[in-house]
Amino acid sequence: MTEAFDIAVIGAGPAGLAAATAAAGAGRRVVLIDSQPTAGGQVWRHDVAHGYPAPARRSIQGAMSGHGVTWLPETQVVAAESGHLLVQDPRRGYRLPYRSLVIASGARELLLPFPGWTLPGVVGAGGLQALAKQGWALRGRRVLIAGSGPLLLAAAHTARRHGAIVLGVHEQASAATIHHFARGLWRWPGKLAQAASLRLSLAGIGYYPGSVVTAALGDDALSAVEIEGPRGHERLDCDVLAVGFGLVPDLTLARHLGCATRTDHVHAQVDVNAQQRTSRDDTFAAGESCGIGGRDCARLEGTIAGLAAAGVPIPAALLHRRDHARAFTRHLDRHFILSPRVHDLARDDTVVCRCEDVPLGAIRPHANGRSAKLATRCGMGACQGRICGAALTELGHGPSTDARPPVFPTRLSTLGEPDRLPSLPVSRGIST
Amino acid sequence: MSGDRVRLTVNGVPVDVPGRISVAAALLGLERPFRRSLSGQRRAPLCGMGVCFECRVRIDGRAQQRACQVTVRDAMRVDTDD
C-alpha cells in the first residue's frame, strides 16, 4: 500500500531510471511513470526480438530491484498541478500526489514536411527503430535512411539487425562537416566507441553526406524516392523511407507546469540550474528535455536530479562529469545545422499538419503560429501540434503553440471523476 | 515459437501474429492499412512512439487507439479505416 510519494519521476529512459535509482537510494519513496509498457525510454526501448542492450538491463534492474521504486507502465500524465499529477492508465484515471517532480520526458524526433512525406512507408528514423523493436517484420524490405544526425546510423543498424536491406544513409550535412564532427569526438570516448562500433556493424552500407531526399513517390504507399546529392539527381525504388532531422526536447509537461525554458536554440529546452532544478522549486528536469546530449549525459543528469530532489548534496565530481557530457550538445548543434535545402523542401501543396491536412500554402500568409492555428486548425488535431509545431518552428513560421491540458487525448471519466489513488504495487521488478 | 503466437481479428478476418509485438507492428507486417486522413489520404505509422497519432485504429471497439502503444493480445479485435 502506498499513500503518497516523495518523488515522482516522469519518463523511464536513461535519465528517469538514474533519477529513480538515486532518489530511492537516498531513502525516498519514488514513483516512476512511463506511457510505454516497458522501461527504457526510446534509446533503450525493449526489442521484442533482441531484448535490452546490457547497459539498459543493468540500469532498469538497478532502478527496480526493490528499494522503494513503484513502477507504473502504460501510464500517461494528462495534466499536472502543484502537488499532484492527473494520470491515466488503460484501466483508470486518478490523481497521484507528489512532493517533488523529476521531468525526464526525453525528446521527440524532428520530422519535417517534404512532398510525399505522408505516404504509408515513410517513417521517422527513430520511428523505424521503435517500430522494428516493436516487431515490425522488416526482413527483405528495401529501406532507405535519410535526414540528419547520428541517429541515422543507429537506425541503419537497427534496420539491418532486423533483416532489412539498407539501401544507404543520406545525410544532409556536408562531407567536410561530418569529418569535422568525427574528428572532435575524441573528447567523448563513449561517443567515439559508439561511433566505431556502429561503423563496423554498418560495413557495406553506403553513407552519403550532402544528400537530401527531395520527394517520396507512390500512389497509396511509398514506391520510390528522389534524392539530390553530390552525384546529382537520382531516383531509387524502395519499400521504406526512414527520415528524421534530429531530436527536439519534449517540453509538453515542463511547459504545462510553467517551468521556464531557454530559447538560445531554435527548439526550446527546459532551463535548469547546476542541480537540475527548474524555475519551479519542487520540479527538476534531466536528460534530453534540457537539450539533446545523448544517453551518457542523460544518466548523469538523472542521478543529479534524483539526489537533488531527495535533498542530498551532489558530489562535485559528478557535476563536473555532467558538464563535460553536456558539452556534447554544442558539438552536435554546431555540426548538424539543417541546410536551407532542407527548409525549402515543402511546397505550397505539401501537407504540414497531418492531423488536419493543412498544406504549407495555407499557413504561409500567417504572421505566427497562433494566427495560423485559429484560421486553419493547424496543430489542433489529435497530436495537438506535436509534429507540425516543431516543424513550423524549424521552418521559421513562428513559435509553436503549446498543448493545453489535457496534454493527451483523455477519457472523459479521467477528467470528470478521477478515481481515488488506487493501491499501487511496490516494485515488482521486470522481466527482460 | 508457435506457442508464442496470438490470434487477432483484423477487419473481421482472423490472423495469427507473433505475441508481444505491437498492434502497429502487426498491421505493418500484414501490410494492412491504418487510417484515412480528413481528406481521405491513406496514413500509416510515422513516429512509432505515440506522438504523431497517425496509427490510430479501433481496438476491441474503442476508437482512436494508437496502434504503436498497444501490445497484441489473443482474441483482440482490430478495425482499420479500410
XYZ file of C-alpha atoms in Angstrom:
514
model
C 0.000 0.000 0.000
C 1.287 3.398 -0.903
C -0.245 6.575 0.485
C 1.878 9.149 -1.253
C 5.226 9.523 -2.897
C 8.107 11.810 -2.098
C 9.281 11.967 -5.680
C 7.512 11.306 -8.964
C 9.770 10.663 -11.953
C 8.168 11.103 -15.367
C 9.816 9.001 -18.034
C 11.702 5.710 -17.624
C 14.531 6.291 -20.089
C 18.192 6.647 -19.049
C 17.578 9.938 -17.188
C 14.433 8.799 -15.369
C 15.910 5.432 -14.388
C 19.009 7.146 -12.979
C 16.891 9.686 -11.103
C 14.662 6.993 -9.591
C 17.679 4.915 -8.556
C 19.419 7.882 -6.929
C 16.329 9.126 -5.094
C 15.333 5.669 -3.863
C 18.947 5.050 -2.791
C 18.597 8.128 -0.591
C 15.624 6.503 1.109
C 12.843 8.368 -0.690
C 9.562 6.809 -1.842
C 9.682 7.090 -5.607
C 7.104 6.509 -8.302
C 8.401 6.030 -11.843
C 5.877 6.664 -14.610
C 6.063 5.934 -18.326
C 3.497 5.786 -21.102
C 5.163 2.718 -22.661
C 4.553 -0.819 -21.432
C 8.286 -1.398 -20.843
C 11.005 0.746 -19.283
C 13.997 2.055 -21.216
C 12.564 5.076 -22.992
C 13.311 5.424 -26.684
C 17.069 4.921 -26.783
C 16.807 1.800 -24.618
C 13.475 0.629 -25.983
C 12.847 -3.056 -25.382
C 13.326 -5.066 -28.589
C 10.889 -7.993 -28.894
C 13.463 -9.902 -30.947
C 16.698 -8.933 -29.180
C 15.704 -7.843 -25.664
C 17.527 -4.980 -23.962
C 21.141 -3.921 -24.507
C 23.249 -4.815 -21.452
C 23.582 -1.266 -20.015
C 19.808 -0.827 -20.257
C 19.147 -4.088 -18.466
C 21.536 -3.150 -15.673
C 20.040 0.300 -15.351
C 16.461 -0.997 -15.261
C 17.281 -3.683 -12.748
C 19.142 -1.111 -10.659
C 16.066 1.106 -10.548
C 13.573 -1.639 -9.842
C 15.447 -4.055 -7.635
C 13.220 -3.430 -4.684
C 14.418 -0.413 -2.794
C 11.313 1.637 -2.970
C 10.572 2.409 -6.593
C 6.974 1.904 -7.656
C 6.877 1.344 -11.404
C 3.787 2.431 -13.343
C 3.993 1.407 -17.011
C 1.367 2.377 -19.629
C 0.635 5.436 -17.556
C 0.222 8.779 -19.213
C 0.363 12.105 -17.413
C -2.577 14.091 -18.787
C -2.349 17.105 -16.500
C -0.141 18.342 -13.693
C -0.665 20.710 -10.835
C 1.382 21.637 -7.857
C 1.305 18.630 -5.560
C -0.390 16.117 -7.810
C -0.484 14.673 -11.296
C -3.573 13.534 -13.137
C -2.616 10.243 -14.756
C -4.393 7.642 -16.835
C -3.594 4.005 -17.496
C -5.577 1.519 -19.609
C -7.924 0.835 -16.686
C -8.462 4.076 -14.847
C -7.620 7.715 -14.326
C -6.518 9.035 -10.947
C -4.665 11.741 -9.067
C -1.152 10.936 -7.969
C 0.228 13.117 -5.170
C 3.924 14.019 -5.084
C 6.264 16.317 -3.177
C 8.962 16.720 -5.819
C 8.869 16.012 -9.510
C 11.627 14.933 -11.887
C 10.805 15.521 -15.535
C 12.685 13.053 -17.718
C 10.374 13.287 -20.693
C 13.163 12.933 -23.236
C 12.979 14.014 -26.821
C 10.877 13.650 -29.899
C 12.076 13.262 -33.435
C 12.143 16.338 -35.652
C 10.050 15.356 -38.670
C 9.915 17.889 -41.483
C 7.472 18.130 -44.369
C 8.514 17.378 -47.936
C 6.496 16.215 -50.951
C 5.171 12.702 -50.296
C 6.070 12.513 -46.591
C 2.520 11.479 -45.637
C 2.664 8.277 -47.734
C 2.496 4.984 -45.837
C 6.038 3.612 -45.865
C 7.585 6.941 -44.838
C 8.547 6.796 -41.155
C 10.895 8.671 -38.859
C 14.444 7.359 -38.450
C 13.775 6.899 -34.751
C 10.300 5.787 -35.824
C 11.802 2.946 -37.820
C 13.823 1.869 -34.786
C 10.809 1.988 -32.497
C 8.602 0.038 -34.898
C 11.312 -2.541 -35.658
C 11.802 -3.115 -31.936
C 8.018 -3.478 -31.559
C 8.208 -6.367 -34.020
C 7.750 -4.859 -37.492
C 8.854 -7.636 -39.867
C 11.489 -5.853 -41.986
C 13.183 -8.914 -43.426
C 13.859 -8.398 -47.115
C 12.384 -4.883 -47.224
C 14.393 -2.203 -49.005
C 14.942 0.616 -46.527
C 16.477 3.983 -47.345
C 17.603 6.174 -44.452
C 17.811 9.945 -44.710
C 17.771 13.200 -42.782
C 20.437 14.354 -40.371
C 22.367 13.420 -37.265
C 23.936 10.403 -35.587
C 20.512 8.789 -35.144
C 20.587 7.848 -38.840
C 23.445 5.414 -38.204
C 21.638 3.877 -35.258
C 18.524 3.490 -37.424
C 20.572 1.781 -40.145
C 21.992 -0.583 -37.552
C 18.549 -1.475 -36.191
C 17.103 -1.952 -39.691
C 19.914 -4.282 -40.723
C 19.712 -6.184 -37.459
C 16.057 -6.839 -38.218
C 16.815 -8.178 -41.674
C 16.129 -5.130 -43.834
C 18.128 -4.409 -46.980
C 19.549 -0.969 -46.180
C 19.983 0.922 -49.456
C 22.039 3.728 -47.940
C 22.197 6.523 -45.394
C 21.691 10.002 -46.844
C 22.919 12.771 -44.515
C 22.106 16.372 -45.396
C 25.259 17.774 -43.723
C 28.293 18.091 -45.975
C 31.197 15.635 -46.034
C 33.513 18.321 -44.606
C 31.147 18.909 -41.682
C 30.855 15.200 -40.946
C 34.648 14.820 -40.926
C 34.981 17.748 -38.565
C 32.308 16.284 -36.288
C 34.046 12.892 -36.190
C 37.455 14.467 -35.516
C 36.064 16.235 -32.444
C 34.626 13.047 -30.922
C 37.844 12.122 -29.082
C 36.704 14.351 -26.218
C 33.852 11.930 -25.520
C 35.381 8.428 -25.567
C 31.948 6.828 -25.044
C 30.651 8.501 -28.199
C 33.767 7.569 -30.099
C 33.347 3.923 -29.139
C 29.667 4.041 -30.128
C 30.555 5.563 -33.498
C 33.285 2.997 -34.113
C 31.061 0.037 -33.303
C 28.233 1.415 -35.452
C 30.650 1.905 -38.311
C 31.731 -1.698 -38.016
C 28.172 -3.003 -37.964
C 27.295 -0.890 -40.999
C 30.079 -2.220 -43.221
C 28.885 -2.349 -46.813
C 26.144 0.264 -46.341
C 26.741 3.490 -48.266
C 26.928 6.734 -46.252
C 26.221 9.776 -48.442
C 26.848 13.219 -46.912
C 25.440 16.289 -48.622
C 22.500 14.228 -49.812
C 18.812 15.068 -49.355
C 15.639 13.123 -50.157
C 13.557 15.722 -52.006
C 10.389 13.676 -52.548
C 8.703 10.400 -51.678
C 6.792 8.898 -54.572
C 3.873 6.463 -54.751
C 0.072 6.325 -55.056
C -1.335 4.779 -51.901
C 2.065 3.856 -50.474
C 5.743 4.622 -50.956
C 7.399 3.055 -54.007
C 10.420 5.290 -54.694
C 12.309 8.373 -53.543
C 14.024 11.242 -55.316
C 17.435 12.189 -53.997
C 19.630 15.205 -54.616
C 23.282 14.924 -53.686
C 26.829 15.445 -54.852
C 26.196 12.883 -57.584
C 23.266 14.887 -58.907
C 19.645 13.860 -59.056
C 18.607 10.230 -58.764
C 15.537 8.125 -58.222
C 15.628 4.949 -56.145
C 12.937 2.300 -55.678
C 12.379 1.363 -52.026
C 9.753 -0.007 -49.626
C 10.506 2.112 -46.580
C 11.950 5.605 -46.191
C 13.149 6.346 -42.666
C 13.757 10.058 -42.434
C 14.469 12.202 -39.381
C 16.208 15.525 -38.854
C 17.437 15.069 -35.327
C 15.738 15.325 -31.958
C 13.920 18.097 -30.141
C 13.298 18.280 -26.382
C 9.822 17.182 -25.312
C 8.600 20.131 -23.257
C 4.903 19.328 -23.034
C 4.875 18.638 -19.326
C 7.518 21.203 -18.350
C 5.638 23.993 -20.104
C 2.330 22.848 -18.744
C 3.815 23.183 -15.254
C 5.117 26.641 -16.080
C 8.820 25.741 -15.932
C 10.954 28.377 -17.622
C 12.590 27.400 -20.892
C 15.698 28.581 -22.688
C 15.471 29.589 -26.324
C 19.124 30.012 -27.249
C 18.494 27.140 -29.656
C 15.764 27.062 -32.357
C 13.953 24.460 -30.266
C 13.476 25.454 -26.637
C 14.874 23.477 -23.695
C 13.946 23.324 -20.033
C 16.022 25.850 -18.118
C 17.739 24.183 -15.167
C 20.431 25.192 -12.688
C 23.533 23.153 -11.822
C 21.415 20.865 -9.608
C 18.939 20.260 -12.471
C 16.318 22.345 -10.654
C 13.825 24.140 -12.895
C 12.330 27.562 -12.214
C 9.819 25.728 -10.002
C 11.222 24.864 -6.598
C 9.703 21.384 -6.467
C 10.482 20.393 -10.056
C 13.689 19.053 -11.572
C 14.472 18.103 -15.155
C 17.120 15.825 -16.618
C 18.244 14.467 -19.956
C 17.037 15.388 -23.429
C 14.308 17.739 -22.188
C 17.188 20.045 -21.150
C 18.787 19.841 -24.615
C 19.880 16.969 -26.841
C 23.004 15.478 -25.284
C 22.622 11.718 -25.546
C 22.261 8.899 -23.059
C 25.500 9.387 -21.103
C 24.592 12.972 -20.325
C 21.018 11.919 -19.518
C 22.166 9.334 -16.977
C 24.432 11.808 -15.180
C 21.751 14.479 -15.108
C 19.217 11.919 -13.909
C 21.422 10.954 -10.985
C 21.960 14.614 -10.094
C 18.235 15.386 -10.342
C 17.342 12.349 -8.204
C 19.842 13.307 -5.498
C 18.830 16.965 -5.591
C 15.122 16.083 -5.378
C 15.967 13.911 -2.361
C 17.816 16.827 -0.763
C 21.178 15.073 -0.873
C 24.367 17.085 -1.621
C 25.764 16.454 -5.102
C 29.413 15.318 -5.347
C 31.482 17.895 -7.274
C 32.998 15.187 -9.471
C 29.522 14.210 -10.668
C 28.710 17.803 -11.589
C 31.981 18.036 -13.456
C 31.322 14.851 -15.448
C 27.847 16.146 -16.294
C 29.273 19.446 -17.584
C 31.649 17.581 -19.859
C 28.905 15.282 -21.157
C 26.625 18.280 -21.708
C 29.255 19.957 -23.879
C 28.453 17.298 -26.488
C 25.159 19.132 -27.103
C 27.056 22.073 -28.559
C 29.241 19.765 -30.627
C 26.096 18.189 -32.121
C 24.351 21.524 -32.687
C 27.314 23.065 -34.427
C 27.629 20.272 -36.966
C 24.119 19.157 -37.781
C 22.615 22.530 -38.625
C 19.940 21.991 -41.264
C 20.721 23.486 -44.622
C 18.258 25.820 -46.402
C 17.798 22.986 -48.905
C 16.002 21.019 -46.197
C 13.948 24.014 -45.072
C 12.754 24.597 -48.623
C 11.600 21.049 -49.409
C 7.887 21.558 -48.666
C 5.810 23.139 -51.433
C 2.591 25.104 -51.022
C 0.517 21.946 -51.555
C 2.583 19.836 -49.112
C 0.567 18.887 -46.032
C 2.264 20.208 -42.891
C -0.371 19.454 -40.227
C -1.059 15.785 -40.806
C -3.973 15.605 -38.371
C -5.991 18.370 -40.022
C -4.495 18.094 -43.551
C -3.348 21.720 -43.655
C -0.910 22.482 -46.511
C 2.016 24.871 -46.173
C 0.384 27.352 -48.560
C -2.482 27.877 -46.100
C -0.054 28.573 -43.253
C 2.392 30.870 -45.072
C 0.234 34.043 -45.008
C 0.013 33.973 -41.203
C 2.408 36.003 -39.106
C 2.670 33.470 -36.302
C 1.669 30.012 -35.133
C -1.315 31.222 -33.182
C -2.855 33.085 -36.086
C -2.298 30.077 -38.391
C -3.922 27.814 -35.826
C -7.036 29.956 -35.471
C -7.522 30.296 -39.218
C -6.559 26.814 -40.457
C -6.849 24.418 -37.476
C -3.142 23.681 -37.984
C -1.944 21.937 -34.821
C -5.428 21.385 -33.432
C -5.803 17.701 -34.308
C -5.167 14.572 -32.313
C -1.405 15.072 -31.947
C -2.014 18.617 -30.682
C 0.730 20.083 -32.807
C 3.438 17.710 -31.622
C 4.626 17.062 -35.187
C 3.774 20.247 -37.098
C 4.629 22.533 -34.173
C 8.296 21.542 -34.126
C 8.371 21.501 -37.939
C 6.982 25.024 -38.232
C 9.372 26.269 -35.560
C 12.268 24.779 -37.522
C 10.981 26.321 -40.766
C 10.731 29.734 -39.117
C 6.942 30.075 -39.105
C 6.690 31.375 -35.575
C 6.887 29.592 -32.250
C 4.744 26.527 -31.857
C 1.706 26.856 -29.676
C 1.630 24.512 -26.749
C -0.751 21.747 -25.975
C -3.226 22.702 -23.286
C -4.339 20.278 -20.649
C -5.273 17.523 -21.020
C -1.951 17.212 -22.779
C -3.009 13.914 -24.358
C -6.452 12.855 -25.589
C -8.096 11.681 -22.415
C -11.121 9.661 -21.378
C -13.923 11.841 -20.034
C -14.112 9.707 -16.916
C -10.498 10.628 -16.103
C -11.318 14.330 -16.232
C -14.762 14.160 -14.669
C -14.346 11.850 -11.759
C -10.805 10.676 -11.304
C -10.592 7.630 -9.091
C -9.075 7.809 -5.662
C -5.426 6.855 -5.520
C -5.510 3.131 -6.081
C -3.394 0.732 -4.117
C -0.280 0.647 -6.266
C 2.080 -2.254 -6.483
C 5.507 -1.749 -4.977
C 8.305 -2.508 -7.419
C 7.848 -5.996 -8.748
C 10.923 -5.999 -10.942
C 10.813 -6.588 -14.653
C 11.340 -9.438 -16.996
C 13.997 -8.816 -19.556
C 7.912 -20.210 -31.148
C 4.499 -21.351 -32.432
C 3.092 -21.271 -28.912
C 4.098 -17.628 -28.837
C 1.513 -16.554 -31.408
C -1.780 -14.836 -30.789
C -4.901 -14.635 -32.926
C -6.285 -11.224 -33.830
C -9.339 -10.367 -35.860
C -8.409 -7.589 -38.273
C -11.415 -6.076 -40.055
C -13.314 -9.293 -39.403
C -10.597 -11.625 -40.687
C -8.722 -13.844 -38.214
C -4.920 -13.623 -38.436
C -2.105 -15.137 -36.387
C 0.774 -12.884 -35.383
C 3.727 -13.243 -33.014
C 2.843 -12.457 -29.422
C 4.358 -9.432 -27.641
C 4.547 -7.278 -30.773
C 2.613 -4.017 -31.046
C -0.616 -3.718 -32.989
C 1.215 -1.281 -35.295
C 3.975 -3.817 -35.974
C 1.343 -6.488 -36.619
C -0.595 -4.367 -39.141
C 2.627 -3.263 -40.874
C 3.752 -6.881 -41.156
C 0.365 -7.883 -42.604
C 0.540 -4.867 -44.964
C -2.861 -3.696 -43.768
C -3.991 -0.076 -43.920
C -4.343 2.026 -40.777
C -6.439 5.125 -41.221
C -7.647 7.690 -43.738
C -6.933 11.356 -43.067
C -9.616 14.066 -43.025
C -9.271 14.464 -46.790
C -9.169 10.726 -47.411
C -5.425 10.118 -47.752
C -4.054 6.785 -46.558
C -1.870 7.132 -43.483
C 0.316 4.723 -41.533
C 2.650 4.960 -38.521
C 5.224 7.744 -38.637
C 6.835 8.206 -35.223
C 6.377 4.767 -33.623
C 6.388 6.320 -30.158
C 2.874 7.565 -29.520
C 3.408 11.153 -30.596
C 2.071 11.527 -34.164
C -1.294 9.722 -33.827
C -1.086 8.539 -37.470
C -1.508 4.878 -36.489
C -4.915 5.266 -34.880
C -7.229 2.248 -35.204
C -10.218 0.812 -33.342
C -9.221 -1.832 -30.813
C -11.872 -4.020 -29.166
C -14.489 -1.456 -30.106
C -12.649 1.519 -28.656
C -11.868 4.108 -31.347
C -8.758 6.282 -31.771
C -6.270 3.928 -30.143
C -2.622 4.403 -31.050
C -1.591 1.042 -32.507
C 2.078 1.643 -31.606
C 1.198 1.915 -27.911
C -0.761 -1.331 -27.619
C 0.611 -4.871 -27.465
C -1.346 -7.596 -29.305
C -3.488 -9.929 -27.203
C -5.238 -13.133 -28.096
C -8.824 -12.532 -29.319
C -8.151 -8.813 -29.854
C -10.392 -7.167 -32.448
C -8.714 -4.529 -34.614
C -10.641 -2.416 -37.103
C -8.965 -0.010 -39.502
C -10.401 2.610 -41.825
C -10.396 0.337 -44.875
